[in-house]
mmCIF file of C-alpha atoms in Angstrom:
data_model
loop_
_atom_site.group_PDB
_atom_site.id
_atom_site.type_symbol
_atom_site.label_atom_id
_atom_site.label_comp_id
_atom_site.label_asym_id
_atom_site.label_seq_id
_atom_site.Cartn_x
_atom_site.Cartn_y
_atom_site.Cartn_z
ATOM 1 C CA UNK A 4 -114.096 77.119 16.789
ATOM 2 C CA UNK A 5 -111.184 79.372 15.285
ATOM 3 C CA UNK A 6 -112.258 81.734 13.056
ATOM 4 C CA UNK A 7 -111.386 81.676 9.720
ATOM 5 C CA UNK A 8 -108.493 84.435 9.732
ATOM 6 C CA UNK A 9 -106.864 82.829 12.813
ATOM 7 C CA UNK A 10 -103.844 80.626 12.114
ATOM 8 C CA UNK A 11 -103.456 78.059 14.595
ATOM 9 C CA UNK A 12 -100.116 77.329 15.298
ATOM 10 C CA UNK A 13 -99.999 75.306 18.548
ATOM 11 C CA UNK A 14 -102.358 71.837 19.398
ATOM 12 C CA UNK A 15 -102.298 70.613 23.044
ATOM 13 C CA UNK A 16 -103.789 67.214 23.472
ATOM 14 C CA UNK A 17 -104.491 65.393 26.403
ATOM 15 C CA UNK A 18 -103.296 61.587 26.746
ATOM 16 C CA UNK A 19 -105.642 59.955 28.483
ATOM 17 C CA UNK A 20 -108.769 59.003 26.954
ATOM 18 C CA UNK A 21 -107.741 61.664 23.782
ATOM 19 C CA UNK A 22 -104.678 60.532 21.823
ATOM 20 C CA UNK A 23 -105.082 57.375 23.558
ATOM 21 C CA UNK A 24 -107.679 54.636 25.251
ATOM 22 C CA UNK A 25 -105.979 53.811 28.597
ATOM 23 C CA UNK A 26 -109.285 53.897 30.355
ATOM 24 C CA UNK A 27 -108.965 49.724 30.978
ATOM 25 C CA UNK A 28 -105.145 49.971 31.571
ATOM 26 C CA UNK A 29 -104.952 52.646 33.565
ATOM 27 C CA UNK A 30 -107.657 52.129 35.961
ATOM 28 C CA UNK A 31 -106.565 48.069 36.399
ATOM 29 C CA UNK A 32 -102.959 49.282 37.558
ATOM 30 C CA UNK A 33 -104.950 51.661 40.182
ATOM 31 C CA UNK A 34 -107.019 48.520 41.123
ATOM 32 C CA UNK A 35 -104.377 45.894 41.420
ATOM 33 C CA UNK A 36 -101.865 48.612 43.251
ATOM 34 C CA UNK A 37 -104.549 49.623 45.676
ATOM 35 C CA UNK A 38 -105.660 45.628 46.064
ATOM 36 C CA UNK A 39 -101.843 44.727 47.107
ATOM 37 C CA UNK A 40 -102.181 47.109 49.435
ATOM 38 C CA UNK A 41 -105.259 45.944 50.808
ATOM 39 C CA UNK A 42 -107.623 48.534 49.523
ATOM 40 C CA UNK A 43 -110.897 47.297 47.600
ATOM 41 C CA UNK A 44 -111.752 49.497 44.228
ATOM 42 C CA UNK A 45 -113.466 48.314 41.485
ATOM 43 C CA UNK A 46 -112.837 49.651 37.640
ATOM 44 C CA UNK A 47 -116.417 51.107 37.501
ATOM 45 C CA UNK A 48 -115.798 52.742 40.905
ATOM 46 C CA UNK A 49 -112.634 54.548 39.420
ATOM 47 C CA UNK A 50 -114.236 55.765 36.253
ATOM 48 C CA UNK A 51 -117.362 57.229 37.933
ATOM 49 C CA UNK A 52 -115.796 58.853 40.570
ATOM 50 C CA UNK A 53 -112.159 59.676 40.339
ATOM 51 C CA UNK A 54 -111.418 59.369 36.464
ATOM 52 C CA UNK A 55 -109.392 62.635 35.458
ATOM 53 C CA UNK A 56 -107.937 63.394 38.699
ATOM 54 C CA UNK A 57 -104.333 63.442 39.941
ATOM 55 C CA UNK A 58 -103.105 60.350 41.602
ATOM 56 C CA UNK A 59 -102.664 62.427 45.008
ATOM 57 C CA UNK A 60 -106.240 63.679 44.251
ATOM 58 C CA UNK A 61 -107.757 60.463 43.546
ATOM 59 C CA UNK A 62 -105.999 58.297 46.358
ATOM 60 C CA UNK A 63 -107.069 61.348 48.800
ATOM 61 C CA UNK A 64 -110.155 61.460 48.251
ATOM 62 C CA UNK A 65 -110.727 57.468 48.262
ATOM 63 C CA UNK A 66 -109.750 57.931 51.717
ATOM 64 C CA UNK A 67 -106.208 57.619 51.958
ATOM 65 C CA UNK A 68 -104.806 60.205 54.536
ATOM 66 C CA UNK A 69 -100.887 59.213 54.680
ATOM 67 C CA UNK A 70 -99.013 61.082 52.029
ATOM 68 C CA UNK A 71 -95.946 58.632 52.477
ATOM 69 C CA UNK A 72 -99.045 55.768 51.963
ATOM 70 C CA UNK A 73 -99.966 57.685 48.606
ATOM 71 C CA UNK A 74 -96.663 57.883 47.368
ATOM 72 C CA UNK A 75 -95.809 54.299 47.593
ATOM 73 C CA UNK A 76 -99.238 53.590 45.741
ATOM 74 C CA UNK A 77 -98.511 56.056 43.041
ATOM 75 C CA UNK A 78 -95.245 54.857 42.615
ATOM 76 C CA UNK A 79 -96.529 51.006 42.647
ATOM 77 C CA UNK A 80 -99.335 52.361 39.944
ATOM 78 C CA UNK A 81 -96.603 53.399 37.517
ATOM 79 C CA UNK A 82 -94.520 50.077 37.661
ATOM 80 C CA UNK A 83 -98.141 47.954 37.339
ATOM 81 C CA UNK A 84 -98.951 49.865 34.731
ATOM 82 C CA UNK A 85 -97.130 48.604 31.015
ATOM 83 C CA UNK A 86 -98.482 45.089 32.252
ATOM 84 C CA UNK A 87 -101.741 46.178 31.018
ATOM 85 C CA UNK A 88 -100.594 47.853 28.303
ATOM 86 C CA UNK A 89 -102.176 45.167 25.615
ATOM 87 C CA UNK A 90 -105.396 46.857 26.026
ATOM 88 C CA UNK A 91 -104.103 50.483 25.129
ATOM 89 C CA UNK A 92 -104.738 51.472 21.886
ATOM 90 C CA UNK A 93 -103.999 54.898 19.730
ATOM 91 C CA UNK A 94 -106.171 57.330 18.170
ATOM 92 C CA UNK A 95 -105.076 57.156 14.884
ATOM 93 C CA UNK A 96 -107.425 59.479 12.922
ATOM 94 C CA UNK A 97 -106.335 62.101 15.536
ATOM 95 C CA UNK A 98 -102.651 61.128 15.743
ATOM 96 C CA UNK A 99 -102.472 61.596 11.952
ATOM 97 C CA UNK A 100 -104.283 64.740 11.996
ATOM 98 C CA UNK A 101 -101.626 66.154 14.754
ATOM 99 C CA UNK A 102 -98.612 64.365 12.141
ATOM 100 C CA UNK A 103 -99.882 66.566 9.201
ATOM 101 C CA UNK A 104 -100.057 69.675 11.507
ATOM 102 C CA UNK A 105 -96.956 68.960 12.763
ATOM 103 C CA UNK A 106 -95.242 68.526 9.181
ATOM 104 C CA UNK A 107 -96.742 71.761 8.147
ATOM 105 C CA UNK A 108 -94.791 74.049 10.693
ATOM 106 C CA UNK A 109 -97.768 73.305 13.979
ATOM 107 C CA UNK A 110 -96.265 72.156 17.159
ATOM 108 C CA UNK A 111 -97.708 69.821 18.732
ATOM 109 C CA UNK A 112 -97.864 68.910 22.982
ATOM 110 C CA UNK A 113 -98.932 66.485 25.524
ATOM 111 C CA UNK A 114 -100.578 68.158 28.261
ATOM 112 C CA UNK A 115 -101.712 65.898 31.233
ATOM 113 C CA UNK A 116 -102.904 65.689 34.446
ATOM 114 C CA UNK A 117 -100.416 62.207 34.988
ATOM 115 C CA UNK A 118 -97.115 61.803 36.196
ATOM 116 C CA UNK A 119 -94.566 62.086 33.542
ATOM 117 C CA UNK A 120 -93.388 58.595 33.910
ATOM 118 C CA UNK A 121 -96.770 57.568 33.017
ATOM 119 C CA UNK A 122 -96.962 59.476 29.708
ATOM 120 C CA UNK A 123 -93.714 58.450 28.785
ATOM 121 C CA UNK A 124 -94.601 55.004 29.270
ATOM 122 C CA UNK A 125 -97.746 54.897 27.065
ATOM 123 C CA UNK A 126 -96.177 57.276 24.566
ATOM 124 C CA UNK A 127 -93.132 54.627 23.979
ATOM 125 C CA UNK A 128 -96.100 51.944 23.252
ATOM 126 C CA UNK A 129 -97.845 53.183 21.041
ATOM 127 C CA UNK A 130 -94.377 54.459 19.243
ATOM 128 C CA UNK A 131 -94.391 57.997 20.031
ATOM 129 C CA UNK A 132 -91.224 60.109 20.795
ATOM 130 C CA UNK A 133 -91.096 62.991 23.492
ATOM 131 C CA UNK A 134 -89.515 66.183 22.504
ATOM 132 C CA UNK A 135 -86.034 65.749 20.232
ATOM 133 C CA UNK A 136 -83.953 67.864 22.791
ATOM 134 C CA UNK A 137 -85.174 65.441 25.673
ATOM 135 C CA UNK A 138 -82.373 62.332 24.102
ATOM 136 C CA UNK A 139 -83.215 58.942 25.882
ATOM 137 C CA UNK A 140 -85.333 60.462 28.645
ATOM 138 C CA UNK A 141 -88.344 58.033 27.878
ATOM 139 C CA UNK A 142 -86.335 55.334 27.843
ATOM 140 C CA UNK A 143 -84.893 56.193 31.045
ATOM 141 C CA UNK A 144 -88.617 56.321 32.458
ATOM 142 C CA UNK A 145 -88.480 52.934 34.154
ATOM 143 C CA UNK A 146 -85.115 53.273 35.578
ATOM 144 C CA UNK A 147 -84.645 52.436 39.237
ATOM 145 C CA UNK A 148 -85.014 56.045 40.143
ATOM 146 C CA UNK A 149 -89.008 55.787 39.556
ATOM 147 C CA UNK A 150 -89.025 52.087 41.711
ATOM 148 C CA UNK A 151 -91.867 52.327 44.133
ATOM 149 C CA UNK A 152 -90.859 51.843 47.802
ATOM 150 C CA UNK A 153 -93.176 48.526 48.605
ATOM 151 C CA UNK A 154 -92.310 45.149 49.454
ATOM 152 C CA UNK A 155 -94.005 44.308 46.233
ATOM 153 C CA UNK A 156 -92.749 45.900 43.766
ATOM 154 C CA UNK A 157 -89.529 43.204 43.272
ATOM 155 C CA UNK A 158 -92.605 41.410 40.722
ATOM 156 C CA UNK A 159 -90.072 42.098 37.634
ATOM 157 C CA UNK A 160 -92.967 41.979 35.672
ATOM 158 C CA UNK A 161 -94.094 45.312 34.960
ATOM 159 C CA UNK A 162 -90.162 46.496 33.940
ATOM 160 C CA UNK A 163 -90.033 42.970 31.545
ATOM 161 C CA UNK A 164 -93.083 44.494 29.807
ATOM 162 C CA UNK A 165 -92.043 47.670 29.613
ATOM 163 C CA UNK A 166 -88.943 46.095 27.795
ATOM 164 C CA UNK A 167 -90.900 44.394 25.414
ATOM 165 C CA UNK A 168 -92.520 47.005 24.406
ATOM 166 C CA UNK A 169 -89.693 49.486 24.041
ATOM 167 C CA UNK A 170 -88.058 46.518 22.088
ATOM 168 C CA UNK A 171 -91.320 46.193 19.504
ATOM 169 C CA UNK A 172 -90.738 49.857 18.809
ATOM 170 C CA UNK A 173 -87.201 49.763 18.272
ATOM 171 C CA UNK A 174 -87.805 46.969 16.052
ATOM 172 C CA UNK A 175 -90.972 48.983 14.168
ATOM 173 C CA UNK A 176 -88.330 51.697 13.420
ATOM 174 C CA UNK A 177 -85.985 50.058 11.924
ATOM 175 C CA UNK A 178 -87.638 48.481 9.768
ATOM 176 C CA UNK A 179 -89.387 51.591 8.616
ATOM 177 C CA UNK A 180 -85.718 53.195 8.051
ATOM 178 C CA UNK A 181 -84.556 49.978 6.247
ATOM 179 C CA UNK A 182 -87.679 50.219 3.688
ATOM 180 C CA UNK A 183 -86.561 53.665 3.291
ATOM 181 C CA UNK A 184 -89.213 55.962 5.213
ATOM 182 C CA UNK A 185 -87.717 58.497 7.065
ATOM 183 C CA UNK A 186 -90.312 60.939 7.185
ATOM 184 C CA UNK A 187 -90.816 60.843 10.764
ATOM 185 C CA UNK A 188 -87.933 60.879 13.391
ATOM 186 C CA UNK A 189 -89.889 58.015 15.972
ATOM 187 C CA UNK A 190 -91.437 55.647 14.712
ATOM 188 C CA UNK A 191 -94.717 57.319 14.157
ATOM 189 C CA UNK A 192 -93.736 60.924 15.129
ATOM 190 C CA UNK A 193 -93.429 63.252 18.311
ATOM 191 C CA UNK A 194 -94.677 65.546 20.354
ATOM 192 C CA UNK A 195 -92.758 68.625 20.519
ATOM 193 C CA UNK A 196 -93.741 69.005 24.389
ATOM 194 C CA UNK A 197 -94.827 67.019 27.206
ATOM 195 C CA UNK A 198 -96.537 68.943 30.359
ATOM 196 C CA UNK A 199 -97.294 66.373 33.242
ATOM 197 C CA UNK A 200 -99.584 67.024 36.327
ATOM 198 C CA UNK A 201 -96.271 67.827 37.869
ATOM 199 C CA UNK A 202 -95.397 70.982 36.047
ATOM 200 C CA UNK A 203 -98.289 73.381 36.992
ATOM 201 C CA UNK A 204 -99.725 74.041 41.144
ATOM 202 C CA UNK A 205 -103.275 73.402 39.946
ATOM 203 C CA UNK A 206 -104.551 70.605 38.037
ATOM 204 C CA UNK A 207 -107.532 70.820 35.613
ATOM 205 C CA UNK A 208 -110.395 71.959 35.698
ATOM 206 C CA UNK A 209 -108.100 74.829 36.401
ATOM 207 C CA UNK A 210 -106.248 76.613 32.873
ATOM 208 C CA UNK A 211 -102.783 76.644 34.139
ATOM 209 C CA UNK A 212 -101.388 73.774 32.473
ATOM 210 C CA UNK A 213 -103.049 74.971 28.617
ATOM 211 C CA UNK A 214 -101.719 78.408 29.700
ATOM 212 C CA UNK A 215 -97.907 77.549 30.304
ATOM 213 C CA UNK A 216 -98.041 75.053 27.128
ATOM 214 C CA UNK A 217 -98.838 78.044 25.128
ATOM 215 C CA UNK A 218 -96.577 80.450 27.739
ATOM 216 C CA UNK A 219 -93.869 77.725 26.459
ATOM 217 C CA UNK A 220 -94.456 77.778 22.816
ATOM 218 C CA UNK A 221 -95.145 81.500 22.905
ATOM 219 C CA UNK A 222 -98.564 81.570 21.020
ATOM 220 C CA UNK A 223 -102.083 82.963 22.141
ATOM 221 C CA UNK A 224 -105.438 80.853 22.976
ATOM 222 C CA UNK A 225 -106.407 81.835 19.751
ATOM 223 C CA UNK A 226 -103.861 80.452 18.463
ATOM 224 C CA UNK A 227 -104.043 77.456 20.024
ATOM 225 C CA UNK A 228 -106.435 74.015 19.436
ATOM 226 C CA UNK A 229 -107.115 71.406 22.456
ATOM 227 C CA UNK A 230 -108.201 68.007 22.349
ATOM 228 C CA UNK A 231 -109.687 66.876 25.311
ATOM 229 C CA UNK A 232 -112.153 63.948 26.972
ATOM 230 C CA UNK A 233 -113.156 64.180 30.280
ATOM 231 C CA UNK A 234 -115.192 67.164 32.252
ATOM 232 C CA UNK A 235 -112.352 68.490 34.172
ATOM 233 C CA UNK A 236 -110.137 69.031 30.374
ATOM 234 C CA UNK A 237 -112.724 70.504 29.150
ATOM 235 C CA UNK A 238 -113.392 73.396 31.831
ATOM 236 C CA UNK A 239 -109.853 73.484 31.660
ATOM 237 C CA UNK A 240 -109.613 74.403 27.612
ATOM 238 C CA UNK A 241 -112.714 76.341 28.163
ATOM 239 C CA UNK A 242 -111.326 78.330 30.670
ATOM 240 C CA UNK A 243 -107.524 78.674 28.543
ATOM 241 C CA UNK A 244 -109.544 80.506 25.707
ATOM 242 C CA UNK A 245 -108.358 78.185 23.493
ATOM 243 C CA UNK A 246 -110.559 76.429 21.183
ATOM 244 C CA UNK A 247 -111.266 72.989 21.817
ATOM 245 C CA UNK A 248 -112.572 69.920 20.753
ATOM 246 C CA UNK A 249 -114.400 67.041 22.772
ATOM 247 C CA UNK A 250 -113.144 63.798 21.508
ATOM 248 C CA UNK A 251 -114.885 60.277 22.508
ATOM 249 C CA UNK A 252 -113.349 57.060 21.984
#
């Protein structure tokens, strides 16, 4: 814990299994991409054993040697994934602790071990916005750019619910501004960053993705709060020097 002359000014949460329950979602896209494939996994299987890893990790150590094979799974993950989006649902006690932070002065960031795309997607569900100067990048996050490269990835599906819910949210925000409640510039908030498993050369347990958040925002670890879930996040915080907090959903 801080102590109590230390003024944090910076929270870094993580998405998965943190701000958010994806745990169902996100492991039934890895299932149904690796089952298209031809590749038996069960959801139990991915949460005991590879929960909290990379994609590149995960699929490499599940046996997967081709990186060109790996890609085209990770790719097919992220286009799978809004169609299980019903099952995603936000922490809102935490959420509206980071919204209260944030409208004090505290800055608030994303920091994940998942591909932006990914983060982007959930974050547009559950109504969050990415980082003001960023403009329409999430909505860009399902472009063609991101396609995967597999004969099955034509199944519109995935991109019509990704629609649908960009379309709720739209929807959610203007009716907030039409009722007069403008105190939030998304329709329940942003994040002020977003750090994806991309951005860093080692993934958690390792620091360096807590480190360049901070590096970023130019505060200390004692300056700085994390949220985090699984074992890996939390030897990461640990090892930031930031205090942290283990949240269960």
């Amino acid at each position: 814990m801080p102590s109590p002359d230390t003024r944090i000014r910076l929270i870094l949460l993580d998405l998965d299994g943190t701000l958010a329950d994806t745990g169902h979602a996100n492991a039934q896209a890895y299932v149904a991409a690796l089952r298209e494939a031809g590749y038996a996994l069960t959801e139990q299987e991915y949460r005991t054993r590879y929960f909290g890893m990379r994609c590149d990790e995960f699929l490499t150590r599940f046996g997967i040697a081709d990186p060109a094979e790996r890609e085209r799974l990770r790719l097919r993950k992220i286009a799978l994934y809004p169609g299980f989006f019903d099952s995603v649902r936000l922490n809102r006690p935490l959420w509206e602790f980071c919204r209260a932070f944030r409208a004090q002065g505290g800055r608030v960031w994303i920091v994940s071990t998942g591909s932006r795309a990914n983060i982007d997607n959930v974050l547009r569900h559950l109504g969050i916005g990415g980082p003001a100067e960023e403009g329409t990048a999430m909505q860009d996050s399902t472009a063609d750019t991101a396609a995967p490269e597999h004969p099955a990835a034509a199944d519109p599906a995935p991109k019509r619910a990704a629609r649908t819910a960009h379309a709720d949210t739209t929807a959610k925000h203007a009716a907030r501004t039409a009722s007069g409640d403008t105190t939030a510039d998304a329709p329940l908030g942003r994040v002020d960053g977003i750090l994806s498993g991309a951005d860093v050369a080692h993934a958690k347990p390792a620091p360096d993705c807590f480190l360049e958040a901070m590096r970023r925002e130019g505060c200390t670890p004692r300056e700085t709060l994390v949220f985090e879930d699984s074992a890996v996040g939390l030897e990461a915080a640990r090892r930031s020097g930031a205090s942290y907090f283990k949240v269960e959903l």
